[in-house]
Coordinates of C-alpha atoms in Angstrom, one line a residue:
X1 CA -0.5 -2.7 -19.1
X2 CA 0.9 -5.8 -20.5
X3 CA -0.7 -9.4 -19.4
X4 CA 3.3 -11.0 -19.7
X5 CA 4.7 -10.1 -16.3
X6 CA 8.3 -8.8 -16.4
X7 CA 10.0 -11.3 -14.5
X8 CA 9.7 -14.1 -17.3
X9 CA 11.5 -11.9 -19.9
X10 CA 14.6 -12.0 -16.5
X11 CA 14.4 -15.4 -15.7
X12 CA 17.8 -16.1 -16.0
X13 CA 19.1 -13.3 -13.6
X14 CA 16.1 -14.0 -11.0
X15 CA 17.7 -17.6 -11.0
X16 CA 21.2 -16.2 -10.8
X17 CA 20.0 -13.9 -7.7
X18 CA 18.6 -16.9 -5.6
X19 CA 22.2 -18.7 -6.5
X20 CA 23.8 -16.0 -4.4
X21 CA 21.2 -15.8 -2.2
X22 CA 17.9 -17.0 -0.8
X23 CA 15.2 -16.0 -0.3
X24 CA 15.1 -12.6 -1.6
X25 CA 13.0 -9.9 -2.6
X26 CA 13.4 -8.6 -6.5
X27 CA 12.4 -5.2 -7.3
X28 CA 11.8 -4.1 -11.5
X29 CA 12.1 -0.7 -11.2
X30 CA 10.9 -0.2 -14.8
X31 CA 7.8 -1.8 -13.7
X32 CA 7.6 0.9 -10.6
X33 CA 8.1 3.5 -13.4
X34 CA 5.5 2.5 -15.6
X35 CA 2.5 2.3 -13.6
X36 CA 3.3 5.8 -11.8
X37 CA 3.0 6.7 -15.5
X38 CA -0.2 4.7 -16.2
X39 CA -1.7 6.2 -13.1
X40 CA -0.9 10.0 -14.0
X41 CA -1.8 9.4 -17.6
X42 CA -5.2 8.2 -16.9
X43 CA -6.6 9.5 -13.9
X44 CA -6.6 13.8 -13.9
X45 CA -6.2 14.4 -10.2
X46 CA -3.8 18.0 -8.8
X47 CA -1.6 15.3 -6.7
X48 CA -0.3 11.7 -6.2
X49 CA 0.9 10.7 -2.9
X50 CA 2.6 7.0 -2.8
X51 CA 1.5 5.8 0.2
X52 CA 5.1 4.5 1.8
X53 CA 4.1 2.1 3.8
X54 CA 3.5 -0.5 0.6
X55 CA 7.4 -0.2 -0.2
X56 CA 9.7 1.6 1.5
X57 CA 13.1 0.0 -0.4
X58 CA 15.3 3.4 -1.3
X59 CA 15.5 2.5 -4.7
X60 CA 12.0 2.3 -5.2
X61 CA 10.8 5.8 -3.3
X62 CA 13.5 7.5 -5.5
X63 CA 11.9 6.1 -8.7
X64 CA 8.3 7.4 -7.5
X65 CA 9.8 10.1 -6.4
X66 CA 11.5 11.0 -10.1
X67 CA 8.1 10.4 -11.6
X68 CA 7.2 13.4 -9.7
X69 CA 5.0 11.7 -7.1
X70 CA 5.4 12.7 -3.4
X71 CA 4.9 10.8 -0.7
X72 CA 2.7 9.9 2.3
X73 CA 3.9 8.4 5.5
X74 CA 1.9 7.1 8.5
X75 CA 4.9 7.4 10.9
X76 CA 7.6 9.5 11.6
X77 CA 10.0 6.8 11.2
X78 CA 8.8 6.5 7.9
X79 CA 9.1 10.3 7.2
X80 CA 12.8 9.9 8.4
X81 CA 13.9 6.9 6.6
X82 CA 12.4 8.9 3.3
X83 CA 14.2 11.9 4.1
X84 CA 17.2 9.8 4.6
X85 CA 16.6 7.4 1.8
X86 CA 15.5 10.6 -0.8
X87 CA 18.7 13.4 -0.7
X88 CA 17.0 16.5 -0.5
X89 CA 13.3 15.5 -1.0
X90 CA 11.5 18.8 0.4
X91 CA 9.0 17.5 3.5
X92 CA 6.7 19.9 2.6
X93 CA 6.4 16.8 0.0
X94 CA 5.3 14.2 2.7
X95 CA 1.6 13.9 3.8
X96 CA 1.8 12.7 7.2
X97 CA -0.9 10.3 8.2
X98 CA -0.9 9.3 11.3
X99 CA -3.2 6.9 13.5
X100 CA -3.1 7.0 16.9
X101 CA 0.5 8.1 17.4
X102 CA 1.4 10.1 20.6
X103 CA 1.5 13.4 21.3
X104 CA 5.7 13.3 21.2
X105 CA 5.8 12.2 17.8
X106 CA 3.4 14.4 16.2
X107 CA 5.4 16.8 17.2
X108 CA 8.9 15.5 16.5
X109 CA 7.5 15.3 12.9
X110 CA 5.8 18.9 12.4
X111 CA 9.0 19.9 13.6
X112 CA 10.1 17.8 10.5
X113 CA 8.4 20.7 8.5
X114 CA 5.8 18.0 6.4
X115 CA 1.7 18.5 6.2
X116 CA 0.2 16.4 8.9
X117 CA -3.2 14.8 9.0
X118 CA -5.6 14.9 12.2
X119 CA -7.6 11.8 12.6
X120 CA -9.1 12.8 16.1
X121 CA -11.0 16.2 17.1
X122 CA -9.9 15.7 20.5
X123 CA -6.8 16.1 19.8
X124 CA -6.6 19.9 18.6
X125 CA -8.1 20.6 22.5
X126 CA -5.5 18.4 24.3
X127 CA -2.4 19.2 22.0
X128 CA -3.6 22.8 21.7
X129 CA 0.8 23.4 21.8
X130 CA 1.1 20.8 19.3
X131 CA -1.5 21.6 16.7
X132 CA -2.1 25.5 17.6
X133 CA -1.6 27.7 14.4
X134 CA -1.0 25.3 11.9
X135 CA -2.7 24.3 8.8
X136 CA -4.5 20.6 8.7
X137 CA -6.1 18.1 6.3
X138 CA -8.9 16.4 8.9
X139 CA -9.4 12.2 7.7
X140 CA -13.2 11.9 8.0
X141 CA -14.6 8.5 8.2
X142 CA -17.1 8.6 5.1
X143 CA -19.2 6.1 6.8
X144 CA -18.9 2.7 4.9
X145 CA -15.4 0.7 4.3
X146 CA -14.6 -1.4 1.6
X147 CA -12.0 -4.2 0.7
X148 CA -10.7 -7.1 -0.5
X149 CA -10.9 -8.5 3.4
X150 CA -12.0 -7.2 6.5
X151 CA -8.7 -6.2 8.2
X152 CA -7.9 -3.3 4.9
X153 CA -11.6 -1.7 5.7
X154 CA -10.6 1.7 6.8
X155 CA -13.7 3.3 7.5
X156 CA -17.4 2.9 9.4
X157 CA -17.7 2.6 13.1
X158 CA -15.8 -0.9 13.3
X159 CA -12.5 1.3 12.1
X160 CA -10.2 3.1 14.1
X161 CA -9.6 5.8 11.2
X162 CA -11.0 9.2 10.8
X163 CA -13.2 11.4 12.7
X164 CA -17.4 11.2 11.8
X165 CA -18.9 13.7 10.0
X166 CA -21.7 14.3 13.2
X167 CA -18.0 15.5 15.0
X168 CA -16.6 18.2 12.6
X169 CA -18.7 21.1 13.8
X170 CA -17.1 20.4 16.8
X171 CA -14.3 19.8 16.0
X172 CA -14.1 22.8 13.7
X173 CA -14.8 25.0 16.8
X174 CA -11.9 23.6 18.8
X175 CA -9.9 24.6 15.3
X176 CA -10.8 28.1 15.7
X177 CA -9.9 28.7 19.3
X178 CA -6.7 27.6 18.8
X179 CA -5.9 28.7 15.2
X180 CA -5.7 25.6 13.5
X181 CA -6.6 26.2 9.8
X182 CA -8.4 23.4 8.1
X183 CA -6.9 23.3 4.6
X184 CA -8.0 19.6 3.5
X185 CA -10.1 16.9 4.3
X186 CA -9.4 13.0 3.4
X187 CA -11.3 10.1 3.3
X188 CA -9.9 6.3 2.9
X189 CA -11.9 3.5 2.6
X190 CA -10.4 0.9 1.8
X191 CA -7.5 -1.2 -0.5
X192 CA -8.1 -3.6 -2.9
X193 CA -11.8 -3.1 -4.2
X194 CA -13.4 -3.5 -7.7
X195 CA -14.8 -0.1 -7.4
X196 CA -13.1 2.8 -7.8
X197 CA -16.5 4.9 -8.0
X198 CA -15.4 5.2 -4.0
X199 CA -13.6 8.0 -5.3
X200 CA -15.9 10.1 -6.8
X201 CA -17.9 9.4 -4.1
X202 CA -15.7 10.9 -1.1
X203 CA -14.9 13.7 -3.6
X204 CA -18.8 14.7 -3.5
X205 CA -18.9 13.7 0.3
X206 CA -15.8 15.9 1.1
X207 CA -16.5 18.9 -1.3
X208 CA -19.7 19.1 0.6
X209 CA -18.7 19.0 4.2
X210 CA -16.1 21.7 3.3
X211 CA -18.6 23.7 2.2
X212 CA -20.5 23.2 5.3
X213 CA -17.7 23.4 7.9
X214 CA -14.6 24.5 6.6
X215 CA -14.4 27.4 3.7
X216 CA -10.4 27.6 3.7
X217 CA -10.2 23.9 2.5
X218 CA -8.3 24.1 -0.7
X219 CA -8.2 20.4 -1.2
X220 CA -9.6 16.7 -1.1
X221 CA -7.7 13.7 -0.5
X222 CA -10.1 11.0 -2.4
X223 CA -8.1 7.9 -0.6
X224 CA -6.5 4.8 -2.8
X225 CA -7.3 1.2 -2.6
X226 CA -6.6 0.3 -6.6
X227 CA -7.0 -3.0 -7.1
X228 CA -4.2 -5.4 -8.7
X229 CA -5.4 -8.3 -10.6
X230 CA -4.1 -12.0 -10.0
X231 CA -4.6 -14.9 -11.9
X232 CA -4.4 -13.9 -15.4
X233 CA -7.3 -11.1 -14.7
X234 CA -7.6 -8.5 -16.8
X235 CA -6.1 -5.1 -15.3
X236 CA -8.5 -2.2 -13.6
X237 CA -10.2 -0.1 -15.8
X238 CA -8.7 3.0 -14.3
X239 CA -9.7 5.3 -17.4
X240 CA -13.2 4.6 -16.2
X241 CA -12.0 5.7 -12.5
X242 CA -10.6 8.8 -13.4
X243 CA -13.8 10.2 -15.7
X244 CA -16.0 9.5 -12.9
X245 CA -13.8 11.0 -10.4
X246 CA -13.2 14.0 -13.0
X247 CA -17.2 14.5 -13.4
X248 CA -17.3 14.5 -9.5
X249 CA -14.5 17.6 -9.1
X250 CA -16.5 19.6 -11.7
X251 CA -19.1 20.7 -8.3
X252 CA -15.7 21.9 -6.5
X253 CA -13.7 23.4 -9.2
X254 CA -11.9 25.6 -6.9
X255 CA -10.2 22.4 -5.1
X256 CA -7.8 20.2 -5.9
X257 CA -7.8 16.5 -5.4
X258 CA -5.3 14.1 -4.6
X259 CA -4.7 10.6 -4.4
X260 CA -2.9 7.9 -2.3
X261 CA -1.9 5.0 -4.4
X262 CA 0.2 2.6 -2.7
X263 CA 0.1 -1.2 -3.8
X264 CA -1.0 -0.3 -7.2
X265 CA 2.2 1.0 -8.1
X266 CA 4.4 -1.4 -6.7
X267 CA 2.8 -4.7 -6.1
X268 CA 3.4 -6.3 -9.9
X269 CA 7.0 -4.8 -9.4
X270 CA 7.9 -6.9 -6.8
X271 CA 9.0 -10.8 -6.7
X272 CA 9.5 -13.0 -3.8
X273 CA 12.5 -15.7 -4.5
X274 CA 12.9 -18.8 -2.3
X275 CA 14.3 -22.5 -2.5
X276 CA 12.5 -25.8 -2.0
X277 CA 14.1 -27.7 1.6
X278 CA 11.6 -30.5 1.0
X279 CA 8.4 -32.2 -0.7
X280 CA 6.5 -34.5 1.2
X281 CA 3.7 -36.2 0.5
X282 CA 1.2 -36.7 3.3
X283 CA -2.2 -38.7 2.1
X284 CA -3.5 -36.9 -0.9
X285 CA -2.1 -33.8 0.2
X286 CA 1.8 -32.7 -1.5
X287 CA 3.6 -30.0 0.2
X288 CA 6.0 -28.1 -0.8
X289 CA 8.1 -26.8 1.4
X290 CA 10.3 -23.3 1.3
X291 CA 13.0 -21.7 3.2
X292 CA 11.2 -18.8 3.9
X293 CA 7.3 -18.4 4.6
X294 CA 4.9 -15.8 6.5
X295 CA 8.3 -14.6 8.2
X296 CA 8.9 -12.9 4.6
X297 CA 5.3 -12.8 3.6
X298 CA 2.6 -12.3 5.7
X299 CA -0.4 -11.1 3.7
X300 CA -1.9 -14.8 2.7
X301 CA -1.8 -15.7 6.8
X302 CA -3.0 -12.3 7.5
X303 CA -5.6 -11.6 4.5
X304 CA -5.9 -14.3 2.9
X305 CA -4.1 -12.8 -0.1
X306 CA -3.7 -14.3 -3.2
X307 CA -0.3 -14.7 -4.7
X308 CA 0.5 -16.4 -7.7
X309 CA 2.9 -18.9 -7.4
X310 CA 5.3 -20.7 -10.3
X311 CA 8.4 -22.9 -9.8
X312 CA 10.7 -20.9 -11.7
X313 CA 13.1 -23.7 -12.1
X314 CA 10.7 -25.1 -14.1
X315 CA 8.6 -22.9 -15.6
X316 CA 7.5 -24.8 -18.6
X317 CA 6.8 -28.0 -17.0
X318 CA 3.7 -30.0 -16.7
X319 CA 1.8 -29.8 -13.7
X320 CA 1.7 -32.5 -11.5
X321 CA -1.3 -32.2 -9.4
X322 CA -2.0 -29.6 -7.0
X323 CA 0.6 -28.5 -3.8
X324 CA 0.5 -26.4 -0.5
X325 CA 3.1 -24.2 -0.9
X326 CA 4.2 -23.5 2.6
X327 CA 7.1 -21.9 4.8
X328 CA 9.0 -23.4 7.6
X329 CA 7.5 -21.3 10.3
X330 CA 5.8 -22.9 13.0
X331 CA 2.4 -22.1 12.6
X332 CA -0.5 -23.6 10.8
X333 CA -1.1 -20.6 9.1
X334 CA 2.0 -20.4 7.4
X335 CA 0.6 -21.2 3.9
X336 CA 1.4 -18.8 1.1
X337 CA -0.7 -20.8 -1.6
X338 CA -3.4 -23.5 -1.3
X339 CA -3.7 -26.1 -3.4
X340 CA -2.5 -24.8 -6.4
X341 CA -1.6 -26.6 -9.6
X342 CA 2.1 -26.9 -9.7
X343 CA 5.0 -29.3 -11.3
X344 CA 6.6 -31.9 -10.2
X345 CA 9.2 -30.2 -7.6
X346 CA 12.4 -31.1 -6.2
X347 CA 14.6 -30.3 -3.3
X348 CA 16.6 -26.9 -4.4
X349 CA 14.3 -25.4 -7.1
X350 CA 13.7 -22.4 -7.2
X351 CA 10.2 -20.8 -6.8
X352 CA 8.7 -17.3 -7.7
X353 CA 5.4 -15.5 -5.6
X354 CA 4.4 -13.2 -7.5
X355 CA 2.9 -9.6 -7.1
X356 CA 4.5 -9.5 -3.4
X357 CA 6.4 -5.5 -4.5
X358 CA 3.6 -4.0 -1.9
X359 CA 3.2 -4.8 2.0
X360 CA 5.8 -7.9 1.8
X361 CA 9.7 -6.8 3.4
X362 CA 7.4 -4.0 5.3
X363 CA 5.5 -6.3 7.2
X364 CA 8.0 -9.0 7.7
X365 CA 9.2 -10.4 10.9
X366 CA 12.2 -12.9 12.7
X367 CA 10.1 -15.0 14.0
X368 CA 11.6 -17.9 14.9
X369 CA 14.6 -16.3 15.1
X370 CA 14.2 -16.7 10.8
X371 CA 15.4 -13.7 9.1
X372 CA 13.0 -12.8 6.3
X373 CA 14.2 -12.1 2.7
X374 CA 16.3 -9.3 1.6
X375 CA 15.8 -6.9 -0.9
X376 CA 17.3 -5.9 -4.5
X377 CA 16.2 -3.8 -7.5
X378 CA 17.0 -4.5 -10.7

């Protein structure tokens, strides 16, 4: 993958695009392309599933999509805005994930006709006219989460997702008295981690327990949680990744294995545009100050996240000493970079966040009555 991000080689249209309008999200599709086809040439798995909720622009699903991924959705609001944004994608294409939904949308979205996860055993007993004849993957919590911070930890007893290993005989008797066929098992642990060996790991994890608990399982869902570098590091080594996960499958020959890559593939694609309102200096501290903030981009106020940051008007300057780069929402947290070396900066530039493609419009809010940035694809 090549250390020059895109959006340098398009400076001049990024600039024109915040003329028109600002902030804004940019999308390179190319980019989106490219790492789907990284991802497929170098790790050997049966199936990818983008996980929607990283990216759900319609531009960007139909380019996954004509990569020949398919698509996993946590929410039936997700699985309809797919089907709506993706003419005739099949639903037997979407992996339907959900977490604690209710009993009326589970339903509405089986009725959708896409493969739905169970993430509770006491579900199949409760919504025996929900679940009753139908064919499952089970999430299992594989014990120990992992991440880049705590609140993307997606497994061990502190997590809300999956059902524990000590549960599945029972719940694999509750799937025989009302039919349910257990066809797959998943385990997530995690996004953003420096070691994808997770995945070989829940492939040796899930094989197992299939072969304990389940014989009509026919495949294993090994999770995502790539990491994407920042700061000039050096990309994933996900050649590495897929051998180990390849040497893992050999046990289970008979199953296939899928993945769920979701910021991985759109993360570098993605740009977040605003304009400088002010620069004040206050003590030792310069701020500089945007027309959008965590209203557009809530992952540093949420995670911690690290975004790199560049005035874009000018993007060859000197720097000038370190700024807080911060949003005009009011909270303290709404910081999107800390003390980050930056040029001197006047009212009206223009300044690029980079690697904000994945969980940026998604989670974005109006509050304050702001409207967060809108999206384009170029």
């Amino acid at each position: 993958m090549p250390s020059t991000p895109w959006w340098r080689a398009r400076r001049d249209a990024l600039l024109a695009l915040a003329d028109d309008r600002s902030p804004r999200y940019v999308y390179d599709l190319g980019t989106v392309r490219q790492r789907a086809r990284d991802l497929r040439a170098a790790v050997p798995v049966d199936r990818v599933l983008y996980a929607v909720k990283a990216n759900d622009y319609p531009e960007v699903l139909c380019a996954l999509v004509d990569e020949g991924l398919d698509l996993e959705c946590v929410s039936v609001f997700e699985i309809e805005h797919v089907l709506e944004a993706v003419p005739g994608f099949p639903p037997a294409r979407i992996l339907y994930t959900p977490n604690f939904a209710g009993r009326a949308e589970v339903a509405r979205a089986l009725a959708l006709g896409v493969h739905a996860t169970v993430d509770n055993a006491t579900t199949l007993d409760a919504w025996a006219e929900v679940w009753g004849g139908r064919a499952v993957t089970v999430r299992v919590d594989p014990g120990v989460g992992k991440g880049h911070h705590d609140h993307v930890k997606t497994a061990g007893d502190a997590s809300k997702f999956g059902v524990s290993p000590s549960d599945l005989p029972a719940l694999a008797e509750a799937a025989s008295r009302h039919g349910v066929r257990v066809v797959g098992l998943h385990a997530h642990t995690g996004s953003g981690y420096d070691d994808l060996g997770v995945w070989a790991e829940n492939a040796r994890l899930l094989g197992r327990l299939a072969r304990e608990h389940f014989p009509e399982v026919r495949h294993l869902n090994v999770g995502g949680g790539i990491p994407v570098p920042t700061g000039g590091a050096p990309p994933y080594d996900l050649t590495a990744a897929g051998a180990a996960l390849d040497e893992a499958r050999a046990a289970f020959p008979d199953l296939a294995v899928w993945i769920e890559p979701g910021r991985f593939l759109v993360a570098e694609a993605g740009v977040l545009l605003a304009r400088v309102t002010q620069v004040k200096q206050k003590g030792a501290v310069r701020y500089v100050g945007l027309d959008t903030g965590m209203n557009s981009l809530l992952r540093p106020a949420l995670y911690g996240a690290h975004h790199d940051v560049v005035n874009l008007s000018r993007l060859d300057a000197p720097e000038a000493g370190p700024a807080e780069i911060v949003g005009p929402i009011c909270e303290s947290s709404d910081v999107l970079a800390r003390a980050r070396p930056f040029p001197e900066t006047h009212e009206g530039d223009v300044v690029l966040i980079d690697t904000a493609g994945a969980y940026g419009f998604v989670m974005a809010s109006h509050y304050n009555r702001r409207p967060p940035a809108e999206e384009v694809a170029l």
